[in-house]
C-alpha cells in the first residue's frame, strides 16, 4: 500500500471535545523502581457543559480500571472503560446521562516505568563509588506523553490545577513542580513515605513533572525570594553551582523584563542521566540532560559553561512564555521556542557580557537556518500540526533559529520600549490561558503603532527568505542603488512561486560606518534608493549588524570595496562574518565561483574575533568535506593551513592569565583545524600533551577536545584504547561526549568501524550520546561511507530502538548523509529510504538529497577553476 493510501484510510486526527473540561486533578503515583512499575489513582474535577453519557480522555500504555463518577448531588456512578489504542484514548461510558454540572471522575491505573525516555521513564546511574548500578525515574511529557503516565486531557489548552502526591521508598527524593506540603510515613509500610505537594497554578498537562531518585542539591534564593535548587546525582552537587548562580540572576531579570512576578514559590532544576532532549521547562522543576546543566569548576570547558548559561536562560524564559501563557495548539510551538531562543540571548548578554553573545547569535542561530531554509524542501515557520507526532519534524532550525531571528528583526523594527510594553500586555492578558501568534502581533502592533501583523506574516507563513541583488551607480556625489528581491534557493534555481517579503532594509556607508544611512521597508519586487554626499570609492553595505532576514548579492566592485572595511575591522563582527557567509552561499548556488570566496578570505587574516572565525571555520568545513572528493585536496589543505596559521600562532597553546573567555573558545577551534590541516608542530605538541595527560598531568579542559581530535586522527589502535580507557574512567558526561566525538575522527577505516561498534554495541554509550559518536565518524569521506553502510545494515534495528524518539533518527540522517557530493550515492540513499518507508525521516532524507545534489553541482561547475586557483597559490 502506498503512503498516500495509508493516509486516506486512517481516520483524521481529532482533538477532544470542549464540552467536558477538567479543572483540577488529584493525582497519586506510587513508583516501584525494582519492578519498573507504577500504580496510581487520579480524581479529576470536570465541568460537563452539555449532557453526555460518555467521557473521552487520553491514556496510552496504561491499564486503567475502576472508573467512577461523583455527580453534583454526590451520587456515585460506575462507568465502563473502552480503549482506543490507536487514538491513545479511553472512553468511559455510563448507563445514565450526565446532565450539565460539575463532576469528579476517579480512575485507577498502572503502567511500566519504561526505558524510552518519554512519559514516566527510568534513569540509570551508578553509585558515587561507581560500584553499583541503580535506577531512578522521571517524566518527560512534552508534547503528548503525559497520557503515558496518567489518564488526562492531554492537550495544551485544557489547563487545570494539580495536587500531586508521590508514594516512594523513604530513602529517595520525591520532587515535583511545587514545594512539598507534607511528608509522612506510609501507615502500612514504614519503609515508604507519602509526599504531598502544594497545588500547582492552572497549567497544561505537558508541564507536569515528578522525579524520584537519589539526589543531592545546592540551593539559594533569588533577589525576589524565590527558592532555587539544582539537583545532581549524589556526590556531585558542586557541579550544580554554576547553573544555580546563573539561574538566580536570570530569573529576576525576566521578572523585571516582563514586569510580571515569577508565579511559583520555587524554581528547581535537575540533571537527569537519561534524557532525550537538551532540557524541558516543566513549571517549577526544569529537567536537563547532564551536559546542559552541570559544570565541573575544574574540568568543564568555557564552551560548556556558555552552553549551560544559554540552556538555563532558555528554559527559564518558558516559565512565563510557554508556561504562564501557553499556545493553544502545537501549531504555535514555533512561537514558544523561537521566543525563548531569542530572549535566552538577551538574558545571557545581561549576565555574561564577556561572551558577546549577540554576535554569536548571528553565526549560530541566524546563519544556521539560512542553510536549510534555502532548500526547496523547507517549510514555513507556522505549519499546521494535526497529530502531536508531527512535532518532531518541526523541532528544527526553522522553528528555533528562524523563529528567533524573526523576533530579533521585529524587536529591532519596533524598538525595545514598544516591544516590552506589548509583551507585558500580552503576557498579562493571557496569563493562565492559551493564545495564538496573532495575539502577540496585535499587542506589539498596538504598543508600537506599526503594521506588525502584515510585516510578520510574510516571514512566518511562507518558507524561505529573500536574496537582495544590489547594483549601484555613482552620479556626481550621489549613489543610485537598485535593489531587487527574490527567494534565495540553495542550488541557484529560480523561484517558480515568485515569493515576496516585506523587508526592513538598512544600508550604511564608509563615511559613517557606525550608523544606518537609510532604512526602508521594501514591499515591492524592486526599488531604487539614493545616497547623497558619498565619494566615488566609498563602500556601502546592506543589513547593518545582520539583523534583516536576507542575503545580499553585490556586484564585483561593490564587494571588492568591502575588503577594506573587513580588514580594518571598521564594520562590526556581525557584518564581517555575514559578508563571507553570503558569498559562500552564493558560490554554492552558482551565483559566483568559489574562487571568489577563496580570494575574499585573506581579508580576514588579521581577524581576531571568535565568532567571525567560527563562521569562517564552518564554511571552510563544508568546503573541506567537498574538496576531499577531488585530487587537489592537498593543495586545499595548504590554503587552509595558511589561512588559520597566523591566528594559531597568536593564540598558542596556553591561556594567558585572565584571558577573555572568547579566546578560550577560539583556541581549540583553531588548533584542531590547523592540526587536521597537517601542521606537524601542532600534531607533535598534541601527542606530547596527550601522553602527559594519560600519565596524570591533565590537559586544560578548554583545549582538551582539540587534543583528543588530533591524536585520534593520526593515532593507531593503541591511541583508541587510551581514549576508551579515558571514556570509562570519566565521571562527567561532558568528558565522555568529548571523547566520543574524537574517536571516529581517525583516518583509518578499521578504527572508524570499531568506533561505530563501540557506540552502538553493548551499553557503552547512552542512547542520547550516540549521535556524538556518529558525528565524529562522518568527518572524513571514508567515515561517511562507513556510516552510510552502517545505517543501511542496521536501519531496522535503529528504527526499533530510536523510533520513539525520532529526533535521533532525524539526526542520524542529517549528520550522517548530507556531506556526500555525488549523484550515485544520492540515488542509493533515495532508493534505500523508499524501500524502508520510514515516514519519520521523509523530510530529512529529502533535505539530504537536495544538499548532496547542490554539492555535486558545485564540483561539476567549479572544480576546475578552484584547482587552477589553488595550484597557482602554491
Ligand atoms: N520545550 C523544549 C523541549 C521540547 C520541544 C520537548 C518540543 C518536546 C517537544 C525545550 O524548551 C527546548 O527547547 N529544549 C532545547 C534546548 C534549548 C536550549 C534550545 C533542546 O532540548 O534541545
Ligand atoms: Zn524551548
CSV table of C-alpha atoms and ligand atoms in Angstrom, one decimal, residues 142 279 281 314-315 318 333 336-338 340-341 344 395 400, ligand 2:
chain,number,residue,atom,x,y,z
A,142,UNK,CA,6.0,17.4,26.1
A,279,UNK,CA,16.2,20.4,28.5
A,281,UNK,CA,10.8,23.6,31.0
A,314,UNK,CA,16.0,29.4,27.5
A,315,UNK,CA,14.1,27.2,29.9
A,318,UNK,CA,9.5,29.4,29.2
A,333,UNK,CA,5.1,25.8,19.1
A,336,UNK,CA,7.3,29.3,22.2
A,337,UNK,CA,10.6,28.1,21.0
A,338,UNK,CA,11.5,31.0,18.8
A,340,UNK,CA,12.7,31.5,24.2
A,341,UNK,CA,15.6,31.2,21.8
A,344,UNK,CA,17.9,33.5,26.0
A,395,UNK,CA,11.7,20.5,16.3
A,400,UNK,CA,14.2,27.7,16.7
B,2,LIG,ZN1,12.3,25.7,24.4
